[in-house]
């Protein structure tokens, strides 16, 4: 028997996922500016890095039972005091659940059911969040350092962004003089 070295690393809490076949994507303000109320964004500002996503899976992604391991890094950016957020999505397969876990920073996990009812959970280092498959979810950085969140979800879940575009989260999150404000749309 031979002992192999790991082919994947996720040094916690501060590291990224590194290794063979790790997928990496990033979103700039120009990619997500439609999420924010303010439309007064300079051309230079549109190149601001908003968030990064690392993910890894092994095996056939269409096979039930296989998992993604992921990391999202949401930068501390404010657009006219509105907090930086991910696009948010439902899973295409509403039977697929997901776990998020806080690694660094401070944020909110917004959860919205298919009727548009929303709740929020604080995300902090060490917090663990169960996301039912029929809930849309979005992360919001409410702190002053990058918010780092780990995730694990089925490879068969898929991402349904269109449902959130058609029925947006009903509250916007602002930080004003150090206080978080939830403002109804």
Short mmCIF file of N, CA and C in Angstrom, two decimals:
data_model
loop_
_atom_site.label_atom_id
_atom_site.label_comp_id
_atom_site.label_asym_id
_atom_site.label_seq_id
_atom_site.Cartn_x
_atom_site.Cartn_y
_atom_site.Cartn_z
N UNK A 1 0.84 -1.18 0.00
CA UNK A 1 0.00 0.00 0.00
C UNK A 1 0.88 1.24 0.00
N UNK A 2 0.47 2.22 -0.80
CA UNK A 2 1.22 3.48 -0.89
C UNK A 2 0.40 4.59 -0.25
N UNK A 3 1.05 5.44 0.54
CA UNK A 3 0.38 6.59 1.13
C UNK A 3 0.63 7.79 0.22
N UNK A 4 -0.45 8.42 -0.23
CA UNK A 4 -0.35 9.56 -1.14
C UNK A 4 -0.50 10.87 -0.38
N UNK A 5 0.11 11.90 -0.92
CA UNK A 5 -0.11 13.25 -0.41
C UNK A 5 -1.46 13.76 -0.90
N UNK A 6 -2.10 14.63 -0.14
CA UNK A 6 -3.38 15.18 -0.60
C UNK A 6 -3.19 15.97 -1.89
N UNK A 7 -4.20 15.92 -2.76
CA UNK A 7 -4.12 16.70 -3.99
C UNK A 7 -4.89 18.01 -3.87
N UNK A 8 -5.45 18.26 -2.70
CA UNK A 8 -6.24 19.46 -2.48
C UNK A 8 -5.99 19.98 -1.08
N UNK A 9 -5.90 21.32 -0.96
CA UNK A 9 -5.67 21.95 0.34
C UNK A 9 -6.67 23.08 0.55
N UNK A 10 -7.17 23.19 1.75
CA UNK A 10 -7.94 24.36 2.16
C UNK A 10 -7.45 24.73 3.55
N UNK A 11 -6.44 25.58 3.58
CA UNK A 11 -5.86 25.99 4.86
C UNK A 11 -6.84 26.95 5.52
N UNK A 12 -7.30 26.59 6.70
CA UNK A 12 -8.31 27.40 7.38
C UNK A 12 -7.72 28.08 8.59
N UNK A 13 -8.22 29.25 8.94
CA UNK A 13 -9.35 29.90 8.29
C UNK A 13 -8.98 30.79 7.12
N UNK A 14 -7.74 31.23 7.02
CA UNK A 14 -7.43 32.31 6.09
C UNK A 14 -7.08 31.94 4.68
N UNK A 15 -6.86 30.67 4.41
CA UNK A 15 -6.37 30.29 3.09
C UNK A 15 -7.45 30.11 2.05
N UNK A 16 -6.99 29.82 0.85
CA UNK A 16 -7.90 29.53 -0.26
C UNK A 16 -7.82 28.04 -0.58
N UNK A 17 -8.68 27.57 -1.46
CA UNK A 17 -8.63 26.17 -1.89
C UNK A 17 -7.58 26.09 -2.99
N UNK A 18 -6.61 25.21 -2.81
CA UNK A 18 -5.53 25.07 -3.78
C UNK A 18 -5.38 23.61 -4.16
N UNK A 19 -5.02 23.36 -5.40
CA UNK A 19 -4.77 22.00 -5.85
C UNK A 19 -5.19 21.81 -7.29
N UNK A 20 -5.19 20.55 -7.70
CA UNK A 20 -5.55 20.20 -9.07
C UNK A 20 -7.03 20.44 -9.32
N UNK A 21 -7.34 21.00 -10.47
CA UNK A 21 -8.73 21.15 -10.94
C UNK A 21 -9.62 22.01 -10.06
N UNK A 22 -9.04 22.95 -9.33
CA UNK A 22 -9.84 23.90 -8.56
C UNK A 22 -10.36 24.96 -9.53
N UNK A 23 -11.67 25.19 -9.50
CA UNK A 23 -12.27 26.22 -10.35
C UNK A 23 -12.25 27.55 -9.61
N UNK A 24 -12.03 28.63 -10.35
CA UNK A 24 -11.95 29.96 -9.75
C UNK A 24 -12.71 30.94 -10.63
N UNK A 25 -13.54 31.74 -9.99
CA UNK A 25 -14.22 32.81 -10.73
C UNK A 25 -14.24 34.05 -9.86
N UNK A 26 -14.41 35.19 -10.51
CA UNK A 26 -14.49 36.44 -9.77
C UNK A 26 -15.56 37.32 -10.40
N UNK A 27 -16.16 38.13 -9.57
CA UNK A 27 -17.17 39.08 -10.02
C UNK A 27 -16.69 40.49 -9.71
N UNK A 28 -16.77 41.33 -10.73
CA UNK A 28 -16.44 42.74 -10.58
C UNK A 28 -17.75 43.52 -10.49
N UNK A 29 -17.66 44.77 -10.06
CA UNK A 29 -18.86 45.58 -9.93
C UNK A 29 -19.62 45.66 -11.25
N UNK A 30 -18.91 45.73 -12.36
CA UNK A 30 -19.59 45.80 -13.67
C UNK A 30 -20.43 44.55 -13.94
N UNK A 31 -20.10 43.43 -13.28
CA UNK A 31 -20.85 42.17 -13.46
C UNK A 31 -22.11 42.11 -12.60
N UNK A 32 -22.14 42.90 -11.52
CA UNK A 32 -23.25 42.80 -10.56
C UNK A 32 -23.87 44.15 -10.22
N UNK A 33 -23.56 45.19 -10.99
CA UNK A 33 -24.05 46.53 -10.63
C UNK A 33 -25.57 46.61 -10.60
N UNK A 34 -26.25 45.74 -11.32
CA UNK A 34 -27.72 45.73 -11.32
C UNK A 34 -28.30 45.35 -9.96
N UNK A 35 -27.50 44.78 -9.07
CA UNK A 35 -27.99 44.39 -7.74
C UNK A 35 -28.18 45.59 -6.82
N UNK A 36 -27.48 46.69 -7.11
CA UNK A 36 -27.44 47.83 -6.20
C UNK A 36 -28.43 48.90 -6.62
N UNK A 37 -28.95 49.60 -5.62
CA UNK A 37 -29.92 50.67 -5.89
C UNK A 37 -29.26 51.82 -6.64
N UNK A 38 -28.05 52.21 -6.20
CA UNK A 38 -27.37 53.35 -6.81
C UNK A 38 -26.95 53.03 -8.23
N UNK A 39 -27.19 53.96 -9.11
CA UNK A 39 -26.74 53.83 -10.50
C UNK A 39 -25.62 54.82 -10.80
N UNK A 40 -25.15 55.51 -9.75
CA UNK A 40 -24.07 56.50 -9.88
C UNK A 40 -22.73 55.82 -9.64
N UNK A 41 -22.30 55.01 -10.59
CA UNK A 41 -21.04 54.27 -10.45
C UNK A 41 -20.10 54.72 -11.55
N UNK A 42 -18.91 55.17 -11.16
CA UNK A 42 -17.93 55.64 -12.15
C UNK A 42 -17.41 54.46 -12.97
N UNK A 43 -16.90 54.76 -14.15
CA UNK A 43 -16.32 53.70 -14.98
C UNK A 43 -15.15 53.03 -14.28
N UNK A 44 -14.33 53.81 -13.54
CA UNK A 44 -13.21 53.22 -12.80
C UNK A 44 -13.72 52.28 -11.72
N UNK A 45 -14.78 52.68 -11.05
CA UNK A 45 -15.35 51.86 -9.98
C UNK A 45 -15.90 50.54 -10.46
N UNK A 46 -16.27 50.47 -11.73
CA UNK A 46 -16.87 49.24 -12.26
C UNK A 46 -15.87 48.09 -12.30
N UNK A 47 -14.58 48.40 -12.18
CA UNK A 47 -13.56 47.35 -12.17
C UNK A 47 -13.20 46.89 -10.76
N UNK A 48 -13.97 47.32 -9.76
CA UNK A 48 -13.75 46.91 -8.38
C UNK A 48 -14.08 45.43 -8.22
N UNK A 49 -13.14 44.68 -7.63
CA UNK A 49 -13.38 43.26 -7.36
C UNK A 49 -14.36 43.15 -6.19
N UNK A 50 -15.50 42.49 -6.44
CA UNK A 50 -16.54 42.37 -5.43
C UNK A 50 -16.43 41.04 -4.67
N UNK A 51 -16.34 39.93 -5.42
CA UNK A 51 -16.17 38.65 -4.74
C UNK A 51 -15.51 37.62 -5.64
N UNK A 52 -14.95 36.60 -4.96
CA UNK A 52 -14.25 35.50 -5.62
C UNK A 52 -14.85 34.19 -5.14
N UNK A 53 -14.88 33.20 -6.03
CA UNK A 53 -15.42 31.89 -5.68
C UNK A 53 -14.44 30.81 -6.13
N UNK A 54 -14.09 29.93 -5.21
CA UNK A 54 -13.28 28.75 -5.49
C UNK A 54 -14.17 27.53 -5.29
N UNK A 55 -14.06 26.55 -6.17
CA UNK A 55 -14.84 25.32 -5.96
C UNK A 55 -14.09 24.12 -6.52
N UNK A 56 -14.44 22.98 -5.97
CA UNK A 56 -13.78 21.73 -6.35
C UNK A 56 -14.78 20.60 -6.22
N UNK A 57 -14.74 19.70 -7.18
CA UNK A 57 -15.48 18.44 -7.07
C UNK A 57 -14.67 17.35 -7.73
N UNK A 58 -14.98 16.14 -7.38
CA UNK A 58 -14.28 15.00 -7.96
C UNK A 58 -15.31 14.00 -8.45
N UNK A 59 -15.06 13.42 -9.58
CA UNK A 59 -16.01 12.44 -10.12
C UNK A 59 -17.01 13.11 -11.05
N UNK A 60 -18.00 12.35 -11.42
CA UNK A 60 -19.04 12.78 -12.35
C UNK A 60 -20.00 13.74 -11.64
N UNK A 61 -20.04 15.00 -12.10
CA UNK A 61 -20.89 16.00 -11.46
C UNK A 61 -22.38 15.75 -11.67
N UNK A 62 -22.74 14.88 -12.61
CA UNK A 62 -24.15 14.57 -12.84
C UNK A 62 -24.63 13.41 -11.97
N UNK A 63 -23.72 12.77 -11.26
CA UNK A 63 -24.06 11.62 -10.42
C UNK A 63 -24.53 12.09 -9.04
N UNK A 64 -25.72 11.63 -8.64
CA UNK A 64 -26.23 11.96 -7.31
C UNK A 64 -25.26 11.46 -6.25
N UNK A 65 -25.06 12.27 -5.24
CA UNK A 65 -24.18 11.90 -4.15
C UNK A 65 -22.83 12.58 -4.19
N UNK A 66 -22.42 13.09 -5.35
CA UNK A 66 -21.15 13.81 -5.42
C UNK A 66 -21.34 15.23 -4.90
N UNK A 67 -20.26 15.80 -4.38
CA UNK A 67 -20.33 17.09 -3.71
C UNK A 67 -19.35 18.10 -4.28
N UNK A 68 -19.70 19.37 -4.15
CA UNK A 68 -18.77 20.48 -4.35
C UNK A 68 -18.27 20.93 -2.98
N UNK A 69 -17.00 21.34 -2.94
CA UNK A 69 -16.43 22.01 -1.78
C UNK A 69 -16.09 23.40 -2.28
N UNK A 70 -16.52 24.44 -1.55
CA UNK A 70 -16.33 25.79 -2.07
C UNK A 70 -15.91 26.80 -1.03
N UNK A 71 -15.44 27.93 -1.54
CA UNK A 71 -15.05 29.08 -0.73
C UNK A 71 -15.46 30.33 -1.47
N UNK A 72 -16.16 31.23 -0.77
CA UNK A 72 -16.49 32.54 -1.31
C UNK A 72 -15.77 33.58 -0.48
N UNK A 73 -15.13 34.54 -1.15
CA UNK A 73 -14.49 35.67 -0.48
C UNK A 73 -15.21 36.92 -0.96
N UNK A 74 -15.94 37.55 -0.05
CA UNK A 74 -16.75 38.72 -0.35
C UNK A 74 -16.04 39.94 0.24
N UNK A 75 -15.59 40.84 -0.62
CA UNK A 75 -14.77 41.97 -0.19
C UNK A 75 -15.60 43.06 0.48
N UNK A 76 -14.98 43.84 1.38
CA UNK A 76 -15.70 44.90 2.11
C UNK A 76 -15.86 46.15 1.23
N UNK A 77 -16.87 46.12 0.38
CA UNK A 77 -17.14 47.22 -0.55
C UNK A 77 -18.54 47.74 -0.26
N UNK A 78 -18.68 49.06 -0.31
CA UNK A 78 -19.99 49.69 -0.08
C UNK A 78 -20.30 50.59 -1.27
N UNK A 79 -21.51 50.45 -1.81
CA UNK A 79 -21.97 51.27 -2.93
C UNK A 79 -23.04 52.21 -2.36
N UNK A 80 -22.64 53.48 -2.14
CA UNK A 80 -23.56 54.44 -1.50
C UNK A 80 -24.13 53.85 -0.20
N UNK A 81 -23.24 53.27 0.61
CA UNK A 81 -23.55 52.67 1.91
C UNK A 81 -24.26 51.32 1.82
N UNK A 82 -24.60 50.86 0.60
CA UNK A 82 -25.20 49.53 0.47
C UNK A 82 -24.09 48.48 0.51
N UNK A 83 -24.29 47.46 1.33
CA UNK A 83 -23.26 46.45 1.56
C UNK A 83 -23.08 45.54 0.35
N UNK A 84 -21.84 45.10 0.16
CA UNK A 84 -21.51 44.16 -0.91
C UNK A 84 -22.25 42.85 -0.70
N UNK A 85 -22.71 42.27 -1.81
CA UNK A 85 -23.50 41.04 -1.75
C UNK A 85 -23.20 40.15 -2.95
N UNK A 86 -23.49 38.87 -2.79
CA UNK A 86 -23.44 37.96 -3.93
C UNK A 86 -24.75 38.07 -4.70
N UNK A 87 -24.77 37.50 -5.90
CA UNK A 87 -25.98 37.56 -6.72
C UNK A 87 -27.17 36.91 -6.03
N UNK A 88 -26.94 35.81 -5.37
CA UNK A 88 -28.02 35.07 -4.74
C UNK A 88 -28.70 34.16 -5.74
N UNK A 89 -29.14 33.00 -5.26
CA UNK A 89 -29.77 32.03 -6.16
C UNK A 89 -30.57 31.00 -5.38
N UNK A 90 -31.51 30.39 -6.07
CA UNK A 90 -32.12 29.14 -5.64
C UNK A 90 -31.29 28.03 -6.26
N UNK A 91 -31.49 26.80 -5.83
CA UNK A 91 -30.93 25.66 -6.56
C UNK A 91 -31.93 25.24 -7.63
N UNK A 92 -31.42 24.88 -8.80
CA UNK A 92 -32.30 24.36 -9.85
C UNK A 92 -33.05 23.13 -9.34
N UNK A 93 -32.33 22.26 -8.66
CA UNK A 93 -32.94 21.10 -8.02
C UNK A 93 -33.26 21.50 -6.58
N UNK A 94 -34.53 21.81 -6.33
CA UNK A 94 -34.95 22.33 -5.02
C UNK A 94 -34.82 21.29 -3.90
N UNK A 95 -34.48 20.05 -4.24
CA UNK A 95 -34.27 19.01 -3.22
C UNK A 95 -32.85 19.02 -2.67
N UNK A 96 -31.96 19.81 -3.26
CA UNK A 96 -30.56 19.82 -2.84
C UNK A 96 -30.32 20.91 -1.79
N UNK A 97 -29.84 20.48 -0.63
CA UNK A 97 -29.52 21.41 0.45
C UNK A 97 -28.05 21.83 0.34
N UNK A 98 -27.66 22.77 1.19
CA UNK A 98 -26.28 23.27 1.19
C UNK A 98 -25.92 23.67 2.61
N UNK A 99 -24.64 23.59 2.93
CA UNK A 99 -24.12 24.12 4.19
C UNK A 99 -23.15 25.24 3.88
N UNK A 100 -23.25 26.33 4.64
CA UNK A 100 -22.26 27.41 4.66
C UNK A 100 -21.63 27.41 6.04
N UNK A 101 -20.36 27.80 6.11
CA UNK A 101 -19.73 27.96 7.41
C UNK A 101 -18.80 29.16 7.37
N UNK A 102 -18.92 29.99 8.41
CA UNK A 102 -18.13 31.21 8.49
C UNK A 102 -16.68 30.91 8.83
N UNK A 103 -15.78 31.53 8.10
CA UNK A 103 -14.34 31.36 8.33
C UNK A 103 -13.70 32.64 8.86
N UNK A 104 -13.97 33.76 8.22
CA UNK A 104 -13.41 35.06 8.63
C UNK A 104 -14.41 36.15 8.31
N UNK A 105 -14.34 37.23 9.06
CA UNK A 105 -15.17 38.39 8.78
C UNK A 105 -16.54 38.30 9.42
N UNK A 106 -17.39 39.25 9.03
CA UNK A 106 -18.74 39.34 9.58
C UNK A 106 -19.70 39.62 8.44
N UNK A 107 -20.78 38.86 8.41
CA UNK A 107 -21.74 39.05 7.33
C UNK A 107 -23.12 38.58 7.71
N UNK A 108 -23.97 38.56 6.69
CA UNK A 108 -25.33 38.06 6.81
C UNK A 108 -25.57 37.03 5.72
N UNK A 109 -26.32 36.00 6.06
CA UNK A 109 -26.84 35.06 5.09
C UNK A 109 -28.32 35.38 4.96
N UNK A 110 -28.72 35.86 3.77
CA UNK A 110 -30.12 36.14 3.51
C UNK A 110 -30.76 34.89 2.94
N UNK A 111 -31.92 34.54 3.46
CA UNK A 111 -32.67 33.37 3.00
C UNK A 111 -34.06 33.84 2.58
N UNK A 112 -34.52 33.39 1.41
CA UNK A 112 -35.83 33.78 0.92
C UNK A 112 -36.56 32.56 0.38
N UNK A 113 -37.79 32.36 0.84
CA UNK A 113 -38.56 31.23 0.34
C UNK A 113 -39.20 31.58 -1.01
N UNK A 114 -39.89 30.64 -1.59
CA UNK A 114 -40.46 30.84 -2.92
C UNK A 114 -41.67 31.77 -2.93
N UNK A 115 -42.11 32.21 -1.76
CA UNK A 115 -43.19 33.19 -1.65
C UNK A 115 -42.63 34.60 -1.42
N UNK A 116 -41.30 34.71 -1.32
CA UNK A 116 -40.67 36.02 -1.13
C UNK A 116 -40.49 36.43 0.31
N UNK A 117 -40.73 35.52 1.26
CA UNK A 117 -40.51 35.82 2.68
C UNK A 117 -39.02 35.65 2.98
N UNK A 118 -38.44 36.65 3.65
CA UNK A 118 -37.00 36.66 3.86
C UNK A 118 -36.66 36.64 5.35
N UNK A 119 -35.55 35.98 5.66
CA UNK A 119 -34.96 36.03 6.99
C UNK A 119 -33.45 36.20 6.80
N UNK A 120 -32.76 36.50 7.89
CA UNK A 120 -31.31 36.68 7.82
C UNK A 120 -30.66 36.04 9.03
N UNK A 121 -29.47 35.47 8.82
CA UNK A 121 -28.67 34.90 9.90
C UNK A 121 -27.31 35.57 9.88
N UNK A 122 -26.77 35.86 11.07
CA UNK A 122 -25.42 36.40 11.16
C UNK A 122 -24.42 35.33 10.77
N UNK A 123 -23.40 35.72 10.01
CA UNK A 123 -22.31 34.82 9.64
C UNK A 123 -21.05 35.33 10.33
N UNK A 124 -20.44 34.48 11.14
CA UNK A 124 -19.25 34.82 11.91
C UNK A 124 -18.29 33.64 11.86
N UNK A 125 -17.02 33.84 12.21
CA UNK A 125 -16.10 32.71 12.23
C UNK A 125 -16.64 31.58 13.12
N UNK A 126 -16.75 30.40 12.55
CA UNK A 126 -17.24 29.24 13.27
C UNK A 126 -18.73 28.98 13.14
N UNK A 127 -19.48 29.93 12.58
CA UNK A 127 -20.93 29.70 12.45
C UNK A 127 -21.20 28.70 11.33
N UNK A 128 -22.25 27.90 11.50
CA UNK A 128 -22.63 26.87 10.54
C UNK A 128 -24.08 27.12 10.15
N UNK A 129 -24.36 27.08 8.83
CA UNK A 129 -25.68 27.46 8.32
C UNK A 129 -26.21 26.40 7.37
N UNK A 130 -27.38 25.85 7.72
CA UNK A 130 -28.08 24.88 6.88
C UNK A 130 -29.01 25.66 5.95
N UNK A 131 -28.94 25.38 4.65
CA UNK A 131 -29.77 26.07 3.67
C UNK A 131 -30.64 25.02 2.99
N UNK A 132 -31.94 25.07 3.26
CA UNK A 132 -32.88 24.14 2.63
C UNK A 132 -32.91 24.39 1.13
N UNK A 133 -33.17 23.36 0.36
CA UNK A 133 -33.11 23.45 -1.09
C UNK A 133 -34.12 24.39 -1.72
N UNK A 134 -35.21 24.67 -1.03
CA UNK A 134 -36.23 25.55 -1.60
C UNK A 134 -36.09 26.99 -1.12
N UNK A 135 -34.92 27.37 -0.63
CA UNK A 135 -34.65 28.74 -0.21
C UNK A 135 -33.55 29.36 -1.08
N UNK A 136 -33.83 30.56 -1.58
CA UNK A 136 -32.77 31.33 -2.23
C UNK A 136 -31.83 31.80 -1.13
N UNK A 137 -30.57 31.97 -1.48
CA UNK A 137 -29.60 32.42 -0.49
C UNK A 137 -28.63 33.41 -1.12
N UNK A 138 -28.25 34.39 -0.30
CA UNK A 138 -27.34 35.46 -0.70
C UNK A 138 -26.47 35.80 0.50
N UNK A 139 -25.20 36.07 0.25
CA UNK A 139 -24.29 36.51 1.30
C UNK A 139 -24.08 38.01 1.21
N UNK A 140 -23.92 38.65 2.37
CA UNK A 140 -23.71 40.09 2.45
C UNK A 140 -22.56 40.34 3.42
N UNK A 141 -21.56 41.11 3.01
CA UNK A 141 -20.46 41.48 3.90
C UNK A 141 -20.86 42.75 4.63
N UNK A 142 -20.94 42.69 5.97
CA UNK A 142 -21.30 43.87 6.76
C UNK A 142 -20.10 44.37 7.57
N UNK A 143 -18.93 43.80 7.32
CA UNK A 143 -17.74 44.15 8.09
C UNK A 143 -16.76 45.00 7.32
N UNK A 144 -15.56 45.09 7.88
CA UNK A 144 -14.51 45.92 7.29
C UNK A 144 -13.35 45.09 6.74
N UNK A 145 -13.48 43.77 6.81
CA UNK A 145 -12.47 42.88 6.24
C UNK A 145 -13.20 41.90 5.32
N UNK A 146 -12.46 41.18 4.47
CA UNK A 146 -13.14 40.20 3.61
C UNK A 146 -13.91 39.17 4.42
N UNK A 147 -15.11 38.86 3.94
CA UNK A 147 -15.94 37.81 4.52
C UNK A 147 -15.62 36.52 3.78
N UNK A 148 -15.13 35.52 4.51
CA UNK A 148 -14.77 34.24 3.90
C UNK A 148 -15.73 33.17 4.42
N UNK A 149 -16.38 32.49 3.47
CA UNK A 149 -17.39 31.50 3.79
C UNK A 149 -17.08 30.21 3.06
N UNK A 150 -17.04 29.11 3.77
CA UNK A 150 -16.91 27.80 3.15
C UNK A 150 -18.29 27.26 2.84
N UNK A 151 -18.35 26.33 1.89
CA UNK A 151 -19.64 25.75 1.49
C UNK A 151 -19.45 24.32 1.03
N UNK A 152 -20.51 23.54 1.17
CA UNK A 152 -20.56 22.18 0.65
C UNK A 152 -21.97 21.92 0.15
N UNK A 153 -22.08 21.46 -1.11
CA UNK A 153 -23.40 21.25 -1.72
C UNK A 153 -23.30 20.19 -2.81
N UNK A 154 -24.43 19.56 -3.15
CA UNK A 154 -24.43 18.51 -4.17
C UNK A 154 -24.09 19.05 -5.56
N UNK A 155 -23.36 18.27 -6.31
CA UNK A 155 -23.00 18.68 -7.68
C UNK A 155 -24.22 18.74 -8.59
N UNK A 156 -25.31 18.12 -8.18
CA UNK A 156 -26.53 18.11 -8.99
C UNK A 156 -27.49 19.25 -8.63
N UNK A 157 -27.06 20.18 -7.76
CA UNK A 157 -27.96 21.25 -7.30
C UNK A 157 -28.28 22.26 -8.40
N UNK A 158 -27.28 22.70 -9.13
CA UNK A 158 -27.47 23.75 -10.13
C UNK A 158 -27.74 25.10 -9.48
N UNK A 159 -27.73 26.16 -10.28
CA UNK A 159 -27.97 27.52 -9.80
C UNK A 159 -29.09 28.15 -10.62
N UNK A 160 -30.12 28.60 -9.94
CA UNK A 160 -31.25 29.27 -10.59
C UNK A 160 -31.20 30.76 -10.21
N UNK A 161 -30.47 31.55 -11.02
CA UNK A 161 -30.35 32.99 -10.79
C UNK A 161 -31.59 33.73 -11.29
N UNK A 162 -32.20 33.20 -12.33
CA UNK A 162 -33.34 33.88 -12.95
C UNK A 162 -34.49 34.08 -11.96
N UNK A 163 -34.76 33.08 -11.12
CA UNK A 163 -35.86 33.20 -10.16
C UNK A 163 -35.64 34.39 -9.22
N UNK A 164 -34.38 34.65 -8.85
CA UNK A 164 -34.07 35.78 -7.97
C UNK A 164 -34.14 37.10 -8.75
N UNK A 165 -33.79 37.08 -10.02
CA UNK A 165 -33.95 38.29 -10.84
C UNK A 165 -35.42 38.66 -10.97
N UNK A 166 -36.28 37.65 -11.13
CA UNK A 166 -37.71 37.90 -11.30
C UNK A 166 -38.40 38.25 -9.98
N UNK A 167 -37.90 37.72 -8.87
CA UNK A 167 -38.44 38.02 -7.54
C UNK A 167 -37.25 38.33 -6.63
N UNK A 168 -36.77 39.59 -6.63
CA UNK A 168 -35.58 39.93 -5.85
C UNK A 168 -35.81 39.81 -4.34
N UNK A 169 -34.71 39.69 -3.63
CA UNK A 169 -34.78 39.72 -2.17
C UNK A 169 -35.47 41.03 -1.76
N UNK A 170 -36.41 40.98 -0.82
CA UNK A 170 -37.24 42.15 -0.53
C UNK A 170 -36.57 43.25 0.30
N UNK A 171 -35.37 43.01 0.82
CA UNK A 171 -34.68 44.03 1.61
C UNK A 171 -33.29 44.28 1.06
N UNK A 172 -32.87 45.54 1.16
CA UNK A 172 -31.50 45.94 0.88
C UNK A 172 -30.80 46.14 2.23
N UNK A 173 -29.49 45.88 2.25
CA UNK A 173 -28.72 45.97 3.49
C UNK A 173 -27.72 47.12 3.36
N UNK A 174 -27.82 48.08 4.28
CA UNK A 174 -26.94 49.25 4.29
C UNK A 174 -26.16 49.29 5.60
N UNK A 175 -25.01 49.96 5.55
CA UNK A 175 -24.25 50.23 6.77
C UNK A 175 -24.08 51.74 6.83
N UNK A 176 -24.68 52.33 7.87
CA UNK A 176 -24.69 53.77 8.02
C UNK A 176 -24.15 54.12 9.41
N UNK A 177 -23.01 54.80 9.45
CA UNK A 177 -22.37 55.16 10.72
C UNK A 177 -22.16 53.94 11.61
N UNK A 178 -21.74 52.83 11.00
CA UNK A 178 -21.43 51.62 11.74
C UNK A 178 -22.62 50.76 12.10
N UNK A 179 -23.82 51.18 11.77
CA UNK A 179 -25.03 50.43 12.09
C UNK A 179 -25.64 49.82 10.83
N UNK A 180 -26.12 48.58 10.96
CA UNK A 180 -26.74 47.88 9.83
C UNK A 180 -28.21 48.28 9.74
N UNK A 181 -28.63 48.62 8.53
CA UNK A 181 -30.02 48.99 8.28
C UNK A 181 -30.59 48.09 7.20
N UNK A 182 -31.75 47.52 7.46
CA UNK A 182 -32.48 46.73 6.47
C UNK A 182 -33.57 47.61 5.91
N UNK A 183 -33.53 47.87 4.61
CA UNK A 183 -34.47 48.78 3.97
C UNK A 183 -35.30 47.99 2.97
N UNK A 184 -36.62 48.04 3.17
CA UNK A 184 -37.51 47.32 2.26
C UNK A 184 -37.48 47.97 0.89
N UNK A 185 -37.50 47.15 -0.16
CA UNK A 185 -37.48 47.66 -1.55
C UNK A 185 -38.73 48.46 -1.84
#
